[in-house]
Amino acid sequence: MKLTIDGIKNAAEWEKKGYALPKFDRAAVEAATKAEPFWIHFGAGNIFRAFQANVVQELLNKGVINRGLVVAEGYDYEIIEKMYRPHDNIGALVTLKSSGSVEKTVVASILESLAADSANEKDWARLCEIFRNPSLQMVTFTITEKGYLLRNAAGLMMPGVEDDFAAGPVLPKSYIGKVVTLLHERYVNGELPVAMVSMDNCSHNGDKLYAAVNEFAKEWENRGVCKPGFLDYVNNESKVSFPWTMIDKITPRPDAKIEKILADDGIEQLEPVITSKKTYVAPFVNAEECQYLVIEDNFPNGRPELEKAGLYFTDRATVDKVEKMKVCTCLNPLHTFLAVSGCLLGYTLIADEMKDADLLRLVKRLGYDEGLPVVVDPGIIKPRDFIDEVVNIRIPNPFMPDTPQRIACDTSQKLSIRFGETIKGYLARKDLNVADLKVLPLVFALWLRYLMAVGDDGEAFELSPDPLLDECKKYVADVKLGGDLGPAGTGLDALLHRKEIFGVDLFEAGLADTVKEYFAKLVAGKGAVRKVLQSL
């Protein structure tokens, strides 16, 4: 049994072992896809293979569409060379159920894989050909938020960008330079319409993609290195759109336990590849069962009926509401609470924390009692249903290898959006009282306790990376476990005033004293964290 075209021909053998196979004529679909591609995706990673590729397979199986996907990888070409092509672009998706069972699918909806490398003459020529084709409707991306950056944190140009600015749409080096060169190819061949759709997990992702593309177009026009009118084309929404999306699905690194399940079934050549750029890829992906993809319905060249595979199409305002529902209330705040609590209590798996009666009780209270009252219902997904799934299915999933230590990364950057928006919601409503918030200020106090880098057992632990870590640690440097706050309590005031960290000035919001009272109890001695959790 091999994950190749020939290897999956013995359908009975695969189905006997519980695999769902593609139900479409792959040769016919491949021919149609190459002749009239409708969807090309940049970013050949796990989320694409587990989500978008499986959605397209479902639509092919149903006969809703007759063409599949083209994938391009613009950063790590070895993914294409060493993983996609040796397996004929076929992979296995193992869906990890919260019940402890697995669902196995052979995904064969990717019909062409290309290296987005202008030095690769064959692949680059094919990419240009695809972008010249009037059939192309959507160009999508999962290249991570940093993939859209033209400058680093110090304001310096990312590698290749300045060269690409100067050279124009010829043999680009940078990732966005490649994308804009291909879009320019579409412009000079008839100003053909297309949707440029970021599907990365970041706020207002379409704006991030637009900003990068627009800056390239502006630079090229100013320097006279592209066909005149390209900037107008990029900014003409009837020609080129940049929809917002909200994506939500966990696809962890391919797991050795899953590899063993597949190997025990008799599948050969499952060995993962670690590329020279340190990308870890395997012929299979493992992912949680829950998934959401909400897309602003703005497609100048039309689109397939992706809603028939569970995707949501709506307006921009609704996409924003869904994202805020997830990030500010129904998922991310619960994760942050579990992260700092878990680090203090010695947990190494988020799922295990959901077996802790104290933590489970407070997670529910944070989400249902304190968060839901200020959620703006997006209409297409009910907030209570979303949080039900988070609390009962997603976070407790034993297969999900998420750790509190990983989620605790960059906490100083997360508190304002994950909790500050809820506080603002309470302050804006006459029927709500910010003093009724109990678990939310506890999270802030737990974070202060976490910054001491001492667990509830009195043992030191390593803090997760955070750009403000050294700065914030200073506020608790004089606090000792087992003592009272003393002068250190006053020293905390400067931190609690910082709106950029908490989203609000906690003194102005009326929560600073509550946070300090909690913190004083949390540092009372060994076991104090557990006592405070139980007291609530």
XYZ file of C-alpha atoms in Angstrom:
536
model
C 0.000 0.000 0.000
C 1.520 3.262 -1.145
C 0.234 6.828 -1.324
C 0.613 7.077 -5.100
C -1.732 6.857 -8.086
C -0.885 3.187 -8.644
C -0.763 2.479 -4.919
C -4.406 3.365 -4.281
C -5.835 1.465 -7.263
C -6.675 -1.567 -5.125
C -9.627 0.189 -3.506
C -10.890 -2.886 -1.679
C -7.646 -3.243 0.264
C -7.736 0.386 1.429
C -11.428 0.428 2.241
C -11.109 -2.804 4.217
C -8.714 -0.964 6.526
C -11.078 1.965 6.996
C -9.811 4.510 4.476
C -12.147 6.819 2.548
C -10.868 7.013 -1.018
C -11.420 9.658 -3.700
C -14.560 8.900 -5.686
C -13.808 10.942 -8.798
C -12.060 10.154 -12.085
C -8.621 11.492 -11.258
C -7.308 11.401 -14.845
C -10.278 13.413 -16.121
C -10.059 15.903 -13.256
C -6.314 16.307 -13.771
C -6.790 17.062 -17.467
C -9.524 19.607 -16.734
C -7.463 21.240 -13.978
C -4.415 21.676 -16.164
C -6.475 23.051 -19.051
C -8.584 25.451 -16.984
C -7.221 25.918 -13.446
C -9.651 27.709 -11.173
C -7.826 27.712 -7.810
C -4.131 27.982 -7.049
C -2.908 27.958 -3.471
C 0.399 29.299 -2.128
C 1.734 27.492 0.941
C 2.005 23.703 0.736
C 1.849 23.108 4.481
C -0.299 20.985 6.766
C -3.298 23.304 7.108
C -3.742 23.369 3.327
C -3.519 19.601 3.007
C -5.863 18.976 5.941
C -8.463 21.636 5.190
C -8.631 23.236 1.742
C -7.539 20.100 -0.136
C -10.061 17.970 1.723
C -12.840 20.488 1.036
C -12.096 20.307 -2.694
C -12.030 16.511 -2.548
C -15.466 16.501 -0.928
C -16.813 18.711 -3.730
C -15.205 16.513 -6.385
C -16.728 13.432 -4.774
C -20.165 15.086 -4.846
C -19.769 16.196 -8.464
C -20.152 19.860 -7.497
C -16.895 20.721 -9.295
C -14.851 18.945 -11.962
C -11.435 20.498 -11.367
C -9.007 20.210 -8.488
C -6.265 22.267 -6.901
C -2.891 23.562 -7.973
C -0.468 24.203 -5.112
C 2.637 26.391 -5.234
C 5.321 26.633 -2.576
C 7.337 29.849 -2.574
C 9.530 29.397 0.479
C 10.649 25.781 0.869
C 10.792 24.131 -2.543
C 11.898 20.797 -1.055
C 8.335 20.223 0.169
C 7.289 19.902 -3.470
C 10.345 17.987 -4.626
C 10.646 15.539 -1.726
C 7.069 15.068 -0.527
C 4.424 16.063 -3.062
C 5.835 14.717 -6.306
C 7.141 11.355 -5.038
C 3.574 10.657 -3.853
C 1.849 11.997 -6.993
C 0.497 14.851 -4.823
C -1.550 12.311 -2.838
C -1.605 12.257 0.959
C -3.426 10.788 3.919
C -5.517 12.901 6.266
C -6.011 11.459 9.730
C -8.772 13.259 11.582
C -8.318 13.001 15.338
C -11.636 12.694 17.152
C -12.181 13.825 20.714
C -13.594 10.354 21.400
C -10.121 8.919 20.834
C -10.951 7.402 17.454
C -9.447 8.366 14.093
C -10.940 8.896 10.654
C -8.658 8.133 7.695
C -8.960 9.732 4.249
C -6.806 9.484 1.148
C -6.794 12.985 -0.349
C -6.083 13.228 -4.076
C -7.585 16.602 -4.997
C -4.210 18.284 -5.578
C -3.547 17.757 -9.257
C -0.448 19.853 -9.764
C 2.370 21.015 -7.464
C 4.853 23.709 -8.390
C 7.877 25.442 -6.924
C 7.230 29.185 -6.974
C 10.866 29.772 -7.850
C 11.699 32.136 -10.693
C 14.995 30.258 -11.168
C 13.055 27.068 -11.934
C 12.288 27.743 -15.583
C 9.730 24.973 -16.072
C 7.690 25.606 -12.930
C 7.854 29.378 -13.266
C 6.678 29.218 -16.874
C 3.746 27.061 -15.769
C 2.834 29.523 -13.015
C 2.830 32.373 -15.525
C 0.640 30.268 -17.814
C -1.847 29.652 -14.979
C -2.059 33.370 -14.164
C -2.671 34.184 -17.831
C -5.613 31.776 -17.952
C -9.064 33.486 -17.823
C -10.372 30.439 -15.897
C -8.421 31.328 -12.730
C -10.877 32.525 -10.081
C -9.009 32.464 -6.797
C -5.447 32.648 -5.509
C -5.268 31.647 -1.858
C -2.532 31.759 0.754
C -1.434 30.067 3.960
C 2.080 31.503 4.187
C 1.823 32.679 7.848
C 1.396 36.300 8.896
C 5.100 37.045 8.517
C 4.894 35.960 4.877
C 3.212 39.274 4.038
C 5.919 41.421 5.634
C 8.119 43.499 3.386
C 10.162 44.777 6.346
C 11.416 43.222 9.554
C 10.767 44.541 13.069
C 13.669 46.965 12.717
C 12.141 48.453 9.580
C 14.723 46.909 7.251
C 13.647 45.394 3.949
C 13.200 41.644 3.937
C 15.637 39.704 1.717
C 15.024 40.234 -1.982
C 12.378 42.951 -1.653
C 14.533 45.936 -2.600
C 15.991 44.005 -5.535
C 12.467 43.165 -6.673
C 11.372 46.804 -6.318
C 14.216 47.853 -8.591
C 13.949 45.078 -11.169
C 10.190 45.079 -11.610
C 8.214 41.964 -12.566
C 11.207 39.989 -13.816
C 12.682 36.952 -12.029
C 11.562 37.981 -8.524
C 13.324 36.769 -5.389
C 10.968 37.631 -2.508
C 7.738 35.731 -1.798
C 5.432 38.711 -2.319
C 7.549 39.796 -5.278
C 6.774 36.470 -6.928
C 3.047 36.811 -6.243
C 2.873 40.371 -7.586
C 4.910 39.432 -10.663
C 2.387 36.712 -11.440
C -0.488 39.128 -10.837
C 1.206 41.558 -13.247
C 1.288 38.718 -15.778
C -2.491 38.486 -15.404
C -2.790 42.251 -15.857
C -0.771 42.465 -19.076
C -2.795 39.616 -20.579
C -6.152 41.335 -20.553
C -6.548 42.797 -17.033
C -8.213 39.554 -16.039
C -10.199 39.495 -12.763
C -9.189 37.374 -9.768
C -9.659 37.109 -5.993
C -6.489 37.191 -3.883
C -7.549 35.421 -0.698
C -5.400 35.186 2.410
C -6.481 32.230 4.524
C -3.863 32.770 7.199
C -4.886 32.883 10.839
C -4.428 36.606 11.440
C -6.754 39.539 11.876
C -7.929 41.329 8.724
C -5.661 39.089 6.669
C -6.903 40.434 3.339
C -5.648 43.893 4.271
C -2.183 42.516 5.045
C -1.981 40.857 1.633
C -3.342 43.977 -0.081
C -0.860 46.275 1.678
C 2.094 44.204 0.459
C 0.791 43.852 -3.119
C -0.164 47.524 -3.312
C 3.254 48.676 -2.122
C 4.908 46.604 -4.831
C 2.580 47.983 -7.515
C 3.175 51.555 -6.315
C 6.956 51.132 -6.281
C 6.983 49.599 -9.748
C 4.839 52.348 -11.246
C 6.897 55.081 -9.570
C 10.093 53.511 -10.899
C 8.605 52.890 -14.339
C 9.451 49.172 -14.328
C 5.961 47.753 -14.978
C 3.204 48.296 -17.495
C 1.417 51.570 -16.682
C -1.958 51.139 -15.046
C -0.965 48.150 -12.924
C -1.519 50.101 -9.691
C -5.037 51.020 -10.813
C -5.684 47.355 -11.638
C -4.602 46.260 -8.147
C -6.915 48.887 -6.644
C -9.922 48.147 -8.856
C -12.104 45.853 -6.749
C -14.025 44.720 -9.816
C -10.719 43.327 -11.120
C -8.729 42.303 -8.025
C -10.244 41.674 -4.607
C -8.592 40.977 -1.258
C -11.315 39.353 0.873
C -11.018 38.927 4.629
C -11.280 35.408 5.995
C -11.374 33.698 9.382
C -9.868 30.224 9.535
C -9.867 27.922 12.527
C -8.476 24.392 12.517
C -5.622 22.840 14.463
C -3.190 20.803 12.355
C -0.254 19.817 14.560
C 3.041 18.521 13.264
C 2.669 14.965 11.874
C 2.700 12.685 14.903
C 4.783 9.515 15.261
C 1.800 7.761 16.882
C -0.273 8.462 13.769
C 2.559 7.287 11.542
C 2.525 3.978 13.445
C -1.242 3.573 12.943
C -0.790 4.002 9.186
C 2.261 1.753 9.073
C 0.398 -0.963 10.975
C -2.271 -0.742 8.269
C 0.411 -1.627 5.745
C 1.138 1.761 4.183
C 4.744 2.026 3.006
C 7.131 4.959 2.605
C 5.668 7.062 5.414
C 8.989 8.466 6.551
C 8.864 12.207 7.221
C 11.285 14.614 5.588
C 13.053 17.448 7.379
C 14.092 19.916 4.708
C 17.204 22.042 4.730
C 14.966 24.920 5.886
C 13.877 22.775 8.852
C 10.345 22.155 7.590
C 8.949 18.878 8.923
C 6.681 17.195 6.367
C 5.263 13.717 6.016
C 3.022 11.905 3.509
C 0.193 12.304 6.030
C -1.285 15.099 8.114
C -3.163 14.796 11.378
C -5.796 17.342 12.370
C -8.667 17.983 14.747
C -12.201 17.261 13.561
C -13.561 20.808 13.998
C -12.954 23.440 11.352
C -14.233 26.837 10.291
C -13.488 28.944 7.240
C -15.519 32.143 6.893
C -14.862 34.139 3.720
C -15.889 37.589 2.547
C -17.882 36.881 -0.617
C -15.998 39.104 -3.058
C -14.877 37.176 -6.142
C -14.610 39.280 -9.332
C -14.222 36.202 -11.551
C -16.830 34.068 -9.782
C -16.164 31.150 -7.481
C -17.076 27.492 -6.965
C -19.859 26.503 -4.580
C -17.531 25.917 -1.645
C -20.400 26.410 0.795
C -21.526 22.917 -0.210
C -18.508 21.622 1.731
C -19.224 23.634 4.857
C -17.450 26.927 4.203
C -19.232 30.167 5.057
C -19.549 33.084 2.629
C -20.691 36.424 3.973
C -19.862 40.126 4.097
C -16.724 41.705 5.568
C -18.458 42.935 8.734
C -19.627 39.413 9.538
C -16.162 37.946 9.001
C -14.912 40.504 11.518
C -17.614 39.533 14.032
C -16.776 35.831 13.731
C -13.095 36.554 14.259
C -13.788 38.691 17.330
C -16.120 36.004 18.682
C -13.294 33.480 18.451
C -10.345 35.651 19.484
C -11.957 37.830 22.145
C -14.334 35.414 23.841
C -15.032 31.886 22.770
C -11.615 30.278 22.211
C -8.429 32.293 22.612
C -9.139 33.709 26.108
C -9.857 30.202 27.390
C -6.558 29.003 25.951
C -4.640 31.825 27.652
C -6.242 31.075 31.013
C -5.298 27.409 30.667
C -1.792 28.321 29.504
C -0.748 30.399 32.511
C -2.627 28.147 34.958
C -1.160 25.033 33.399
C 2.405 26.318 33.616
C 1.929 27.142 37.301
C 0.335 23.778 38.081
C 2.878 21.702 36.162
C 0.665 20.558 33.285
C 2.304 19.725 29.959
C -0.854 19.121 27.895
C -3.801 21.478 27.545
C -6.203 18.560 27.075
C -5.242 17.186 30.503
C -6.204 20.472 32.138
C -9.791 19.899 31.061
C -9.847 16.870 33.391
C -9.065 19.201 36.310
C -12.400 20.042 37.963
C -11.228 23.450 39.189
C -9.876 24.541 35.818
C -12.860 23.179 33.901
C -15.264 25.057 36.140
C -13.381 28.334 35.661
C -12.949 27.872 31.893
C -16.713 27.537 31.592
C -17.318 30.529 33.827
C -14.857 32.667 31.852
C -16.460 31.755 28.549
C -20.155 31.331 29.241
C -20.771 33.658 32.189
C -18.290 36.463 31.650
C -17.589 36.434 27.913
C -20.840 35.562 26.154
C -22.794 38.586 27.429
C -20.665 40.945 25.310
C -20.255 38.795 22.198
C -21.723 40.312 19.056
C -23.573 37.408 17.446
C -22.282 37.125 13.853
C -25.487 35.376 12.842
C -23.915 32.614 10.765
C -22.386 30.772 13.745
C -24.031 30.842 17.151
C -21.512 31.886 19.826
C -22.901 29.426 22.368
C -22.608 26.566 19.873
C -19.044 27.617 19.097
C -18.016 27.694 22.741
C -19.831 24.396 23.392
C -17.613 22.803 20.761
C -14.495 24.441 22.191
C -15.169 23.290 25.763
C -16.601 19.851 25.061
C -14.747 18.705 21.941
C -11.792 20.796 20.895
C -9.748 21.599 23.999
C -10.307 18.189 25.677
C -9.252 16.306 22.528
C -6.549 13.886 23.803
C -4.882 13.816 20.384
C -4.137 17.537 20.343
C -0.530 17.955 21.538
C -0.963 21.621 22.464
C 0.982 22.534 25.578
C 0.423 25.362 28.057
C 4.044 26.293 27.529
C 3.521 26.891 23.794
C 0.294 28.836 24.246
C 1.925 30.948 26.967
C 4.295 32.392 24.353
C 3.837 36.139 23.773
C 1.148 36.464 26.447
C 1.888 40.186 26.863
C 0.854 40.634 23.235
C -2.375 38.689 23.645
C -3.995 40.037 26.803
C -5.343 43.259 25.293
C -7.293 41.612 22.481
C -8.272 38.457 24.364
C -9.504 40.187 27.508
C -9.396 43.951 27.042
C -12.226 43.867 24.503
C -14.488 42.090 26.987
C -13.733 44.719 29.642
C -14.558 47.475 27.138
C -17.808 45.693 26.359
C -18.783 45.702 30.025
C -17.840 49.346 30.455
C -19.958 50.324 27.448
C -23.113 48.598 28.697
C -25.384 50.019 31.397
C -26.848 46.590 32.097
C -23.432 45.056 32.883
C -21.110 45.741 35.801
C -17.362 45.293 35.413
C -17.235 44.388 39.113
C -19.038 41.145 38.254
C -15.949 39.958 36.364
C -14.142 37.497 38.628
C -12.277 34.993 36.448
C -11.070 37.589 33.936
C -9.083 39.642 36.485
C -7.857 36.348 37.936
C -6.205 35.609 34.574
C -4.245 38.864 34.852
C -3.199 37.959 38.414
C -2.200 34.462 37.291
C -0.038 36.010 34.580
C 1.730 38.150 37.196
C 2.246 35.018 39.282
C 3.502 33.199 36.169
C 6.084 35.949 35.586
C 7.746 34.912 38.866
C 8.770 31.654 37.099
C 7.978 29.594 40.197
C 5.331 26.883 40.098
C 2.639 26.281 42.685
C 4.921 23.566 44.077
C 7.664 26.134 44.740
C 9.903 24.806 41.956
C 11.323 27.077 39.261
C 10.207 26.623 35.640
C 11.214 28.185 32.337
C 9.094 31.033 31.039
C 7.955 30.944 27.407
C 9.320 33.502 24.924
C 7.665 36.918 24.969
C 8.983 40.208 23.547
C 8.174 42.031 26.821
C 9.277 39.232 29.141
C 12.367 40.869 30.642
C 10.559 44.171 31.059
C 7.466 42.682 32.725
C 9.440 40.358 35.013
C 10.899 43.449 36.713
C 7.480 44.313 38.144
C 7.404 41.098 40.192
C 11.141 40.762 40.824
C 10.823 41.799 44.489
C 7.827 39.574 45.221
C 8.684 36.460 47.235
C 6.594 33.336 47.548
C 5.247 33.122 51.070
C 5.496 36.822 51.843
C 3.136 39.743 51.520
C 3.365 42.157 48.621
C 4.622 45.105 50.671
C 6.206 47.851 48.530
C 6.190 45.488 45.531
C 2.396 45.845 45.437
C 2.736 49.553 44.721
C 5.358 48.775 42.099
C 2.768 46.768 40.188
C 0.635 49.869 39.703
C 2.716 51.118 36.781
C 2.178 47.832 34.957
C -1.579 47.741 35.619
C -1.897 51.225 34.094
C -0.534 50.000 30.738
C -3.321 50.012 28.165
C -1.132 48.514 25.460
C -0.826 45.327 27.528
C -4.284 44.974 29.070
C -6.336 46.827 26.489
C -7.473 49.272 29.172
C -6.000 51.083 32.149
C -7.033 48.622 34.854
C -7.279 51.422 37.423
C -9.627 53.418 35.213
C -11.616 50.238 34.531
C -11.959 49.539 38.253
C -10.213 46.148 38.151
C -6.691 46.923 39.377
C -7.454 46.386 43.057
C -9.122 43.057 42.300
C -6.060 41.911 40.327
C -3.743 42.937 43.181
C -5.909 41.165 45.782
C -5.831 37.975 43.744
C -2.091 38.271 43.218
C -1.469 38.698 46.935
C -3.354 35.459 47.589
C -1.546 33.634 44.753
C 1.864 34.369 46.295
C 0.878 33.375 49.858
C 2.939 30.182 49.624
C 3.121 26.754 48.030
C -0.285 25.527 46.951
C -1.740 29.045 46.959
C -2.627 28.922 43.260
C -4.726 25.818 43.771
C -6.426 27.365 46.803
C -7.397 30.495 44.862
C -8.755 28.436 41.980
C -10.833 26.378 44.391
C -12.079 29.486 46.205
C -13.779 30.590 42.995
